[in-house]
Amino acid sequence: GESVGLHLPTLSVQEGDNSIINCAYSNSASDYFIWYKQESGKGPQFIIDIRSNMDKRQGQRVTVLLNKTVKHLSLQIAATQPGDSAVYFCAEKEGLGGYQKVTFGTGTKLQVIP
Amino acid sequence: DTGVSQNPRHKITKRGQNVTFRCDPISEHNRLYWYRQTLGQGPEFLTYFQNEAQLEKSRLLSDRFSAERPKGSFSTLEIQRTEQGDSAMYLCASSLTTGLVEQYFGPGTRLTVT
């Protein structure tokens, strides 16, 4: 199938361990951030989002941390499973309403070692 | 399946030929987006519709590219006089108007220009 992971930074994690994927964003005016997961041959899939007025948000097995001071975003995946293997993209948006152009960052390929 | 669908999934064409891709969004979504993704990169925004109105076009969308959404439902993206540099995955996404930006992506159309 289609590979979206070529030439991407790769994170290899043992199954059951926690994963941390980092992202630096550039637009200080961005006020909404999203993490997407993209499996080979598929379109990006929404994982979790966070508004700029928050510094942490938790979902099921995932946590997003936002540090606006250094324009850094991270995605933490607890108890990583083989099904988590994919390319992960952070994305940013300026403005909470209206036109919703989303700018994607460079992805990180997560490889889960069974 | 009530997700975003795209057809065809793969298209191989010779340089100079015209190609057209179709996207069927989630039925109640009135916003529709086209993105292009090359290997190892995140999706890049191309254009956006709200209902049948095309409200934004990226500078990436040269005059050889045209998109339509004539009845505010499905959309087509046409590339005229294809070039090898047009080889990429073309992704479609849709979203609601209200609320934050959860965009639902289709599986993409992989274009190869030989």
Coordinates of N, CA and C in Angstrom, one line a residue:
Chain A
G1 N 0.8 -1.2 0.0 CA 0.0 0.0 0.0 C 0.8 1.3 0.0
E2 N 0.2 2.4 -0.1 CA 0.8 3.7 -0.1 C 1.6 3.9 1.2
S3 N 2.8 4.4 1.1 CA 3.6 4.7 2.3 C 3.7 6.2 2.4
V4 N 3.3 6.8 3.5 CA 3.4 8.2 3.8 C 4.6 8.5 4.6
G5 N 5.3 7.4 5.0 CA 6.4 7.6 6.0 C 7.8 7.8 5.5
L6 N 8.0 7.9 4.2 CA 9.3 8.0 3.7 C 9.9 9.3 4.1
H7 N 11.2 9.3 4.4 CA 12.0 10.5 4.8 C 11.5 11.2 6.0
L8 N 10.7 10.6 6.8 CA 10.2 11.2 8.0 C 11.0 10.8 9.2
P9 N 11.1 11.7 10.2 CA 11.7 11.3 11.5 C 10.9 10.1 12.0
T10 N 11.6 9.1 12.6 CA 11.0 7.9 13.0 C 11.2 7.7 14.5
L11 N 10.2 7.3 15.2 CA 10.2 6.9 16.6 C 9.9 5.5 16.7
S12 N 10.8 4.7 17.3 CA 10.6 3.3 17.5 C 10.3 3.0 19.0
V13 N 9.2 2.4 19.3 CA 8.8 2.2 20.7 C 8.4 0.7 20.9
Q14 N 8.8 0.2 22.0 CA 8.4 -1.2 22.4 C 6.9 -1.2 22.7
E15 N 6.2 -2.2 22.3 CA 4.8 -2.4 22.6 C 4.6 -2.3 24.2
G16 N 3.7 -1.5 24.6 CA 3.4 -1.4 26.0 C 4.0 -0.2 26.7
D17 N 5.1 0.3 26.0 CA 5.7 1.6 26.5 C 4.9 2.8 26.1
N18 N 5.3 3.9 26.7 CA 4.6 5.2 26.3 C 5.4 5.8 25.2
S19 N 4.7 6.5 24.4 CA 5.3 7.2 23.2 C 5.1 8.7 23.4
I20 N 6.1 9.5 23.0 CA 6.0 11.0 23.0 C 6.4 11.5 21.7
I21 N 5.5 12.1 21.0 CA 5.8 12.7 19.7 C 5.8 14.2 19.8
N22 N 6.8 14.8 19.3 CA 6.9 16.3 19.5 C 6.7 17.0 18.2
C23 N 6.3 18.3 18.3 CA 6.0 19.1 17.2 C 6.3 20.6 17.5
A24 N 7.0 21.3 16.7 CA 7.3 22.7 16.9 C 6.4 23.4 15.8
Y25 N 5.7 24.4 16.3 CA 4.9 25.2 15.3 C 5.4 26.6 15.2
S26 N 5.1 27.2 14.1 CA 5.7 28.5 13.8 C 4.9 29.7 13.9
N27 N 3.6 29.6 13.9 CA 2.7 30.7 13.9 C 2.2 31.1 15.3
S28 N 2.8 32.1 15.8 CA 2.4 32.5 17.2 C 1.0 32.9 17.3
A29 N 0.3 33.2 16.2 CA -1.1 33.6 16.3 C -2.0 32.4 16.2
S30 N -1.5 31.2 16.0 CA -2.3 30.0 16.0 C -3.0 29.8 17.3
D31 N -4.3 29.5 17.3 CA -5.0 29.3 18.5 C -5.7 28.0 18.7
Y32 N -5.4 27.1 17.7 CA -6.1 25.8 17.8 C -5.1 24.8 17.2
F33 N -5.0 23.7 17.8 CA -4.0 22.7 17.4 C -4.6 21.3 17.4
I34 N -4.2 20.5 16.4 CA -4.8 19.2 16.2 C -3.7 18.2 16.0
W35 N -3.9 17.0 16.5 CA -3.0 15.9 16.1 C -3.8 14.9 15.2
Y36 N -3.2 14.5 14.1 CA -3.8 13.5 13.2 C -2.9 12.3 13.1
K37 N -3.5 11.2 12.9 CA -2.8 9.9 12.7 C -3.1 9.5 11.2
Q38 N -2.1 9.1 10.5 CA -2.3 8.7 9.1 C -1.6 7.3 8.9
E39 N -2.4 6.3 8.7 CA -2.0 5.0 8.4 C -1.7 4.9 6.9
S40 N -0.9 3.9 6.5 CA -0.5 3.7 5.1 C -1.8 3.5 4.3
G41 N -1.9 4.3 3.2 CA -3.0 4.1 2.3 C -4.3 4.8 2.7
K42 N -4.2 5.5 3.8 CA -5.5 6.2 4.3 C -5.3 7.7 4.5
G43 N -6.4 8.4 4.6 CA -6.3 9.8 4.9 C -6.0 10.0 6.4
P44 N -5.6 11.3 6.7 CA -5.4 11.6 8.1 C -6.7 11.4 9.0
Q45 N -6.5 10.9 10.2 CA -7.6 10.7 11.1 C -7.4 11.5 12.4
F46 N -8.4 12.3 12.7 CA -8.3 13.2 13.9 C -8.1 12.3 15.2
I47 N -7.2 12.8 16.0 CA -6.9 12.1 17.3 C -7.4 12.9 18.4
I48 N -6.9 14.1 18.5 CA -7.2 15.0 19.7 C -6.8 16.4 19.3
D49 N -7.5 17.4 20.0 CA -7.2 18.8 19.7 C -7.1 19.5 21.0
I50 N -6.6 20.7 20.9 CA -6.4 21.6 22.0 C -6.5 23.0 21.6
R51 N -7.2 23.8 22.4 CA -7.2 25.3 22.2 C -6.0 25.9 22.9
S52 N -5.7 27.1 22.4 CA -4.5 27.8 22.9 C -4.6 28.3 24.3
N53 N -5.8 28.3 24.8 CA -6.0 28.7 26.2 C -5.9 27.6 27.2
M54 N -5.5 26.4 26.7 CA -5.2 25.2 27.5 C -3.8 24.8 27.4
D55 N -3.2 24.1 28.4 CA -1.9 23.6 28.2 C -1.9 22.1 28.2
K56 N -3.0 21.5 28.5 CA -3.0 20.0 28.5 C -4.5 19.6 28.2
R57 N -4.6 18.5 27.5 CA -5.9 17.9 27.3 C -5.7 16.4 27.2
Q58 N -6.6 15.6 27.8 CA -6.4 14.2 27.8 C -7.6 13.5 27.0
G59 N -7.2 12.5 26.3 CA -8.3 11.6 25.7 C -8.1 10.2 26.1
Q60 N -8.6 9.3 25.4 CA -8.4 7.9 25.7 C -7.0 7.5 25.3
R61 N -6.1 7.2 26.2 CA -4.7 6.8 26.0 C -3.9 7.9 25.4
V62 N -4.4 9.0 25.1 CA -3.6 10.1 24.5 C -3.7 11.4 25.3
T63 N -2.6 12.1 25.4 CA -2.6 13.4 26.0 C -1.8 14.4 25.1
V64 N -2.4 15.6 25.0 CA -1.7 16.6 24.2 C -1.2 17.7 25.2
L65 N 0.0 18.1 25.1 CA 0.6 19.2 25.9 C 0.9 20.3 24.9
L66 N 0.6 21.5 25.4 CA 0.9 22.7 24.6 C 1.7 23.7 25.4
N67 N 2.9 24.1 24.9 CA 3.7 25.1 25.5 C 3.8 26.3 24.5
K68 N 3.0 27.3 24.8 CA 3.0 28.4 23.8 C 4.2 29.3 23.9
T69 N 4.9 29.2 25.1 CA 6.1 30.1 25.2 C 7.1 29.7 24.2
V70 N 7.3 28.4 24.0 CA 8.3 27.9 23.1 C 7.7 27.3 21.8
K71 N 6.4 27.5 21.6 CA 5.7 27.1 20.5 C 5.9 25.6 20.2
H72 N 5.6 24.8 21.2 CA 5.8 23.4 21.2 C 4.6 22.6 21.6
L73 N 4.4 21.5 20.8 CA 3.2 20.7 21.0 C 3.7 19.2 21.2
S74 N 3.1 18.5 22.1 CA 3.5 17.1 22.1 C 2.3 16.2 22.2
L75 N 2.4 15.0 21.7 CA 1.4 14.0 21.8 C 2.0 12.8 22.6
Q76 N 1.3 12.4 23.7 CA 1.7 11.3 24.5 C 0.7 10.2 24.3
I77 N 1.2 9.0 23.9 CA 0.4 7.8 23.8 C 0.8 6.8 24.9
A78 N -0.2 6.5 25.7 CA 0.1 5.5 26.8 C -0.1 4.1 26.3
A79 N 0.8 3.2 26.8 CA 0.7 1.8 26.5 C 0.6 1.6 25.0
T80 N 1.6 2.0 24.3 CA 1.5 1.9 22.8 C 1.3 0.5 22.3
Q81 N 0.4 0.5 21.3 CA 0.0 -0.8 20.8 C 0.4 -0.9 19.3
P82 N 0.5 -2.1 18.7 CA 0.9 -2.2 17.3 C 0.0 -1.4 16.4
G83 N -1.3 -1.3 16.7 CA -2.2 -0.5 15.9 C -1.9 1.0 16.0
D84 N -1.0 1.4 16.8 CA -0.7 2.8 16.9 C 0.4 3.2 15.8
S85 N 1.0 2.2 15.2 CA 2.0 2.4 14.2 C 1.4 3.2 13.0
A86 N 1.9 4.3 12.7 CA 1.4 5.2 11.7 C 2.3 6.5 11.7
V87 N 1.9 7.4 10.8 CA 2.6 8.7 10.8 C 1.7 9.7 11.5
Y88 N 2.3 10.5 12.4 CA 1.5 11.4 13.2 C 1.9 12.8 12.8
F89 N 0.8 13.6 12.5 CA 1.0 15.0 12.1 C 0.4 16.0 13.1
C90 N 1.1 17.0 13.5 CA 0.4 18.1 14.2 C -0.1 19.1 13.2
A91 N -1.1 19.8 13.5 CA -1.6 20.8 12.6 C -2.1 22.0 13.5
E92 N -2.1 23.2 12.8 CA -2.4 24.4 13.6 C -3.4 25.2 12.7
K93 N -4.2 26.0 13.5 CA -5.2 26.8 12.8 C -5.2 28.2 13.6
E94 N -5.4 29.2 12.8 CA -5.5 30.5 13.4 C -7.0 30.9 13.3
G95 N -7.5 31.2 14.5 CA -9.0 31.6 14.5 C -9.8 30.4 14.8
L96 N -10.7 30.6 15.8 CA -11.5 29.5 16.2 C -12.8 29.3 15.4
G97 N -13.2 30.3 14.6 CA -14.4 30.2 13.9 C -14.1 30.5 12.4
G98 N -15.2 30.6 11.7 CA -15.1 31.1 10.3 C -14.3 30.1 9.5
Y99 N -13.5 30.7 8.6 CA -12.7 29.9 7.6 C -11.7 29.0 8.4
Q100 N -11.6 27.8 8.0 CA -10.9 26.8 8.8 C -9.7 26.2 8.1
K101 N -8.8 27.0 7.6 CA -7.7 26.4 6.9 C -6.7 25.9 8.0
V102 N -6.4 24.7 7.8 CA -5.5 24.0 8.7 C -4.1 23.8 8.1
T103 N -3.1 24.1 8.8 CA -1.7 24.0 8.3 C -1.1 22.8 9.0
F104 N -0.6 21.8 8.2 CA 0.0 20.6 8.8 C 1.5 20.8 8.9
G105 N 2.1 20.2 9.9 CA 3.5 20.2 10.1 C 4.1 19.0 9.5
T106 N 5.4 18.8 9.7 CA 6.1 17.6 9.2 C 5.7 16.5 10.1
G107 N 5.5 15.3 9.6 CA 5.0 14.2 10.4 C 6.2 13.4 11.1
T108 N 5.8 12.6 12.0 CA 6.7 11.7 12.7 C 6.1 10.3 12.5
K109 N 7.0 9.4 12.1 CA 6.6 8.0 11.9 C 6.8 7.2 13.2
L110 N 5.7 6.6 13.7 CA 5.8 5.8 14.9 C 5.8 4.3 14.5
Q111 N 6.9 3.6 15.0 CA 7.0 2.2 14.7 C 6.9 1.5 16.1
V112 N 5.9 0.6 16.2 CA 5.8 -0.1 17.5 C 6.4 -1.5 17.3
I113 N 7.3 -1.8 18.2 CA 8.0 -3.1 18.1 C 7.2 -4.1 19.0
P114 N 6.8 -5.2 18.4 CA 6.0 -6.1 19.2 C 6.8 -6.8 20.3
Chain B
D1 N -21.0 2.7 4.6 CA -19.9 3.6 5.1 C -20.4 5.0 4.8
T2 N -20.4 5.8 5.9 CA -20.9 7.2 5.7 C -19.8 8.2 5.8
G3 N -18.5 7.8 5.6 CA -17.4 8.7 5.7 C -17.2 9.4 4.3
V4 N -16.1 10.1 4.2 CA -15.8 10.8 3.0 C -15.2 9.7 2.0
S5 N -15.7 9.8 0.8 CA -15.2 8.8 -0.2 C -14.6 9.6 -1.4
Q6 N -13.6 9.0 -2.0 CA -12.9 9.6 -3.1 C -12.8 8.6 -4.2
N7 N -12.9 9.0 -5.5 CA -12.7 8.1 -6.6 C -12.0 8.9 -7.7
P8 N -11.1 8.2 -8.5 CA -10.7 6.8 -8.2 C -9.7 6.8 -7.0
R9 N -9.3 5.7 -6.6 CA -8.2 5.6 -5.5 C -6.8 5.8 -6.1
H10 N -6.7 5.3 -7.3 CA -5.4 5.4 -8.0 C -5.6 5.9 -9.4
K11 N -4.7 6.7 -9.9 CA -4.8 7.1 -11.3 C -3.4 7.3 -11.9
I12 N -3.2 6.6 -13.0 CA -1.9 6.7 -13.7 C -2.2 7.4 -15.0
T13 N -1.5 8.4 -15.3 CA -1.8 9.1 -16.5 C -0.5 9.6 -17.2
K14 N -0.5 9.9 -18.5 CA 0.7 10.4 -19.1 C 0.7 11.9 -19.1
R15 N 1.9 12.4 -19.0 CA 2.1 13.8 -19.0 C 1.3 14.5 -20.1
G16 N 0.6 15.6 -19.8 CA -0.1 16.3 -20.8 C -1.6 15.9 -20.8
Q17 N -2.0 14.8 -20.2 CA -3.4 14.4 -20.2 C -4.1 15.2 -19.1
N18 N -5.4 15.2 -19.2 CA -6.3 15.8 -18.1 C -6.8 14.7 -17.2
V19 N -6.9 15.0 -16.0 CA -7.5 14.0 -15.0 C -8.6 14.7 -14.2
T20 N -9.5 14.0 -13.7 CA -10.6 14.5 -12.8 C -10.8 13.5 -11.7
F21 N -10.8 14.1 -10.5 CA -11.1 13.3 -9.3 C -12.4 13.7 -8.7
R22 N -13.0 12.8 -8.0 CA -14.3 13.1 -7.3 C -14.2 12.9 -5.8
C23 N -14.9 13.7 -5.1 CA -15.0 13.6 -3.6 C -16.5 13.7 -3.2
D24 N -16.9 12.7 -2.5 CA -18.2 12.8 -1.9 C -18.1 13.0 -0.4
P25 N -18.4 14.1 0.2 CA -18.3 14.4 1.6 C -19.3 13.7 2.4
I26 N -19.1 13.8 3.7 CA -20.2 13.3 4.6 C -21.4 14.2 4.4
S27 N -22.6 13.6 4.3 CA -23.7 14.2 3.7 C -24.2 15.5 4.4
E28 N -24.0 15.6 5.7 CA -24.5 16.8 6.4 C -23.4 17.9 6.5
H29 N -22.2 17.6 5.9 CA -21.1 18.6 6.0 C -21.2 19.6 4.8
N30 N -21.2 20.9 5.1 CA -21.3 21.8 4.1 C -20.0 22.4 3.7
R31 N -18.9 22.1 4.4 CA -17.6 22.6 4.1 C -16.8 21.4 3.5
L32 N -16.1 21.7 2.4 CA -15.3 20.7 1.7 C -13.9 21.3 1.4
Y33 N -12.9 20.5 1.6 CA -11.5 20.9 1.4 C -10.8 20.0 0.5
W34 N -9.9 20.5 -0.3 CA -8.9 19.7 -1.1 C -7.5 20.0 -0.6
Y35 N -6.7 18.9 -0.5 CA -5.3 19.0 -0.1 C -4.5 18.1 -1.0
R36 N -3.2 18.5 -1.1 CA -2.3 17.6 -1.8 C -1.2 17.2 -0.8
Q37 N -0.8 15.9 -1.0 CA 0.2 15.4 -0.1 C 1.2 14.6 -0.9
T38 N 2.5 15.0 -0.8 CA 3.6 14.3 -1.4 C 4.3 13.4 -0.4
L39 N 5.0 12.4 -0.8 CA 5.6 11.5 0.1 C 6.5 12.1 1.1
G40 N 6.2 11.8 2.4 CA 7.0 12.3 3.4 C 6.6 13.7 3.9
Q41 N 5.6 14.2 3.4 CA 5.1 15.6 3.8 C 3.7 15.5 4.3
G42 N 3.4 16.6 5.1 CA 2.0 16.7 5.5 C 1.1 17.2 4.4
P43 N -0.2 17.1 4.5 CA -1.1 17.6 3.5 C -0.9 19.1 3.4
E44 N -1.0 19.6 2.1 CA -1.0 21.0 1.8 C -2.3 21.5 1.3
F45 N -2.9 22.5 1.9 CA -4.2 23.0 1.5 C -4.2 23.5 0.1
L46 N -5.2 23.1 -0.7 CA -5.4 23.6 -2.0 C -6.6 24.6 -2.2
T47 N -7.7 24.1 -1.7 CA -8.9 25.0 -1.9 C -10.0 24.5 -0.9
Y48 N -11.0 25.3 -0.8 CA -12.1 25.1 0.2 C -13.4 25.6 -0.3
F49 N -14.4 24.9 -0.1 CA -15.8 25.3 -0.4 C -16.7 25.3 0.8
Q50 N -17.6 26.3 0.8 CA -18.7 26.3 1.7 C -19.9 26.2 0.9
N51 N -20.6 25.1 1.0 CA -21.7 24.8 0.1 C -21.1 24.8 -1.3
E52 N -21.7 25.5 -2.3 CA -21.2 25.5 -3.6 C -20.2 26.6 -3.9
A53 N -19.9 27.5 -2.9 CA -19.0 28.6 -3.1 C -17.6 28.2 -2.8
Q54 N -16.7 28.5 -3.8 CA -15.3 28.3 -3.5 C -14.7 29.5 -2.9
L55 N -14.4 29.4 -1.6 CA -14.1 30.6 -0.8 C -12.6 30.9 -0.7
E56 N -11.7 30.0 -1.0 CA -10.3 30.2 -0.8 C -9.5 29.2 -1.7
K57 N -8.5 29.8 -2.3 CA -7.6 29.0 -3.2 C -6.2 29.2 -2.8
S58 N -5.4 28.2 -2.7 CA -4.0 28.4 -2.4 C -3.2 28.8 -3.6
R59 N -2.1 29.4 -3.4 CA -1.2 29.7 -4.5 C -0.7 28.5 -5.1
L60 N -0.8 27.3 -4.4 CA -0.3 26.1 -5.0 C -1.3 25.7 -6.2
L61 N -2.5 26.2 -6.2 CA -3.4 25.8 -7.2 C -3.2 26.7 -8.4
S62 N -2.4 26.1 -9.3 CA -2.1 26.8 -10.6 C -3.4 26.9 -11.4
D63 N -3.3 27.6 -12.5 CA -4.4 27.8 -13.4 C -4.7 26.4 -14.2
R64 N -3.9 25.4 -14.0 CA -4.2 24.1 -14.6 C -5.2 23.3 -13.7
F65 N -5.3 23.8 -12.5 CA -6.2 23.1 -11.5 C -7.5 23.9 -11.4
S66 N -8.6 23.1 -11.4 CA -9.9 23.7 -11.2 C -10.7 22.8 -10.3
A67 N -11.5 23.4 -9.4 CA -12.3 22.6 -8.5 C -13.7 23.1 -8.6
E68 N -14.7 22.2 -8.5 CA -16.1 22.6 -8.5 C -16.9 21.9 -7.5
R69 N -17.9 22.5 -7.0 CA -18.9 21.8 -6.1 C -20.3 22.3 -6.5
P70 N -20.7 21.9 -7.7 CA -21.9 22.6 -8.3 C -23.2 22.6 -7.5
K71 N -23.5 21.5 -6.7 CA -24.7 21.5 -6.0 C -24.5 21.5 -4.5
G72 N -23.3 21.8 -4.1 CA -23.0 21.9 -2.7 C -22.8 20.5 -2.1
S73 N -22.8 19.5 -2.9 CA -22.6 18.1 -2.3 C -21.2 17.6 -2.7
F74 N -21.2 16.8 -3.8 CA -19.9 16.2 -4.2 C -19.0 17.3 -4.9
S75 N -17.7 17.1 -4.9 CA -16.8 18.0 -5.6 C -15.9 17.3 -6.6
T76 N -15.5 18.0 -7.6 CA -14.5 17.5 -8.5 C -13.3 18.4 -8.5
L77 N -12.1 17.7 -8.7 CA -10.9 18.5 -8.9 C -10.3 18.0 -10.2
E78 N -10.1 19.0 -11.1 CA -9.6 18.6 -12.4 C -8.2 19.2 -12.6
I79 N -7.3 18.4 -13.1 CA -5.9 18.9 -13.5 C -5.8 18.8 -15.0
Q80 N -5.5 19.9 -15.6 CA -5.3 19.9 -17.1 C -3.8 19.9 -17.4
R81 N -3.5 19.2 -18.5 CA -2.1 19.2 -19.0 C -1.2 18.8 -17.8
T82 N -1.5 17.6 -17.3 CA -0.7 17.1 -16.1 C 0.8 17.1 -16.4
E83 N 1.5 17.4 -15.3 CA 3.0 17.4 -15.3 C 3.5 16.4 -14.3
Q84 N 4.7 16.0 -14.4 CA 5.2 15.0 -13.5 C 5.2 15.5 -12.0
G85 N 5.3 16.8 -11.9 CA 5.3 17.4 -10.6 C 3.9 17.3 -9.9
D86 N 2.9 17.0 -10.7 CA 1.6 16.8 -10.1 C 1.4 15.5 -9.4
S87 N 2.3 14.6 -9.6 CA 2.2 13.3 -8.9 C 2.2 13.5 -7.4
A88 N 1.1 13.0 -6.8 CA 0.9 13.2 -5.4 C -0.4 12.5 -5.0
M89 N -0.6 12.5 -3.7 CA -1.9 12.1 -3.2 C -2.8 13.3 -3.0
Y90 N -4.0 13.2 -3.6 CA -5.0 14.3 -3.5 C -6.1 13.9 -2.5
L91 N -6.1 14.6 -1.4 CA -7.0 14.3 -0.3 C -8.2 15.3 -0.2
C92 N -9.3 14.8 0.1 CA -10.5 15.6 0.3 C -10.9 15.4 1.7
A93 N -11.4 16.5 2.3 CA -11.9 16.5 3.7 C -13.2 17.3 3.7
S94 N -14.1 17.0 4.7 CA -15.3 17.8 4.9 C -15.5 18.0 6.4
S95 N -16.3 19.1 6.7 CA -16.6 19.4 8.1 C -17.9 20.1 8.1
L96 N -18.4 20.3 9.3 CA -19.5 21.1 9.6 C -19.2 22.6 9.5
T97 N -20.1 23.4 9.6 CA -19.9 24.8 9.6 C -19.6 25.3 11.0
T98 N -20.4 24.8 11.9 CA -20.3 25.3 13.3 C -19.3 24.5 14.1
G99 N -18.8 25.0 15.1 CA -17.9 24.3 16.0 C -16.5 24.3 15.4
L100 N -15.7 23.6 16.1 CA -14.2 23.7 15.7 C -14.0 22.7 14.6
V101 N -12.7 22.7 14.2 CA -12.4 22.2 12.8 C -12.2 20.7 12.6
E102 N -13.0 19.9 13.3 CA -12.7 18.5 13.0 C -13.0 18.2 11.5
Q103 N -12.0 18.1 10.7 CA -12.1 17.7 9.3 C -12.0 16.2 9.2
Y104 N -12.9 15.6 8.5 CA -12.9 14.2 8.2 C -12.3 14.0 6.8
F105 N -11.3 13.2 6.7 CA -10.6 13.0 5.5 C -11.0 11.8 4.8
G106 N -11.0 11.8 3.5 CA -11.2 10.6 2.7 C -9.9 9.9 2.5
P107 N -9.9 8.8 1.8 CA -8.7 7.9 1.6 C -7.7 8.5 0.6
G108 N -8.2 9.5 -0.2 CA -7.3 10.1 -1.1 C -7.3 9.4 -2.5
T109 N -6.8 10.1 -3.5 CA -6.6 9.6 -4.8 C -5.1 9.8 -5.1
R110 N -4.5 8.7 -5.4 CA -3.0 8.7 -5.7 C -2.9 8.9 -7.2
L111 N -2.2 10.0 -7.6 CA -2.0 10.3 -9.0 C -0.5 10.1 -9.3
T112 N -0.3 9.4 -10.4 CA 1.1 9.2 -10.9 C 1.1 9.7 -12.3
V113 N 1.9 10.6 -12.6 CA 2.1 11.2 -14.0 C 3.4 10.6 -14.5
T114 N 3.2 9.9 -15.6 CA 4.4 9.3 -16.2 C 5.0 10.1 -17.4

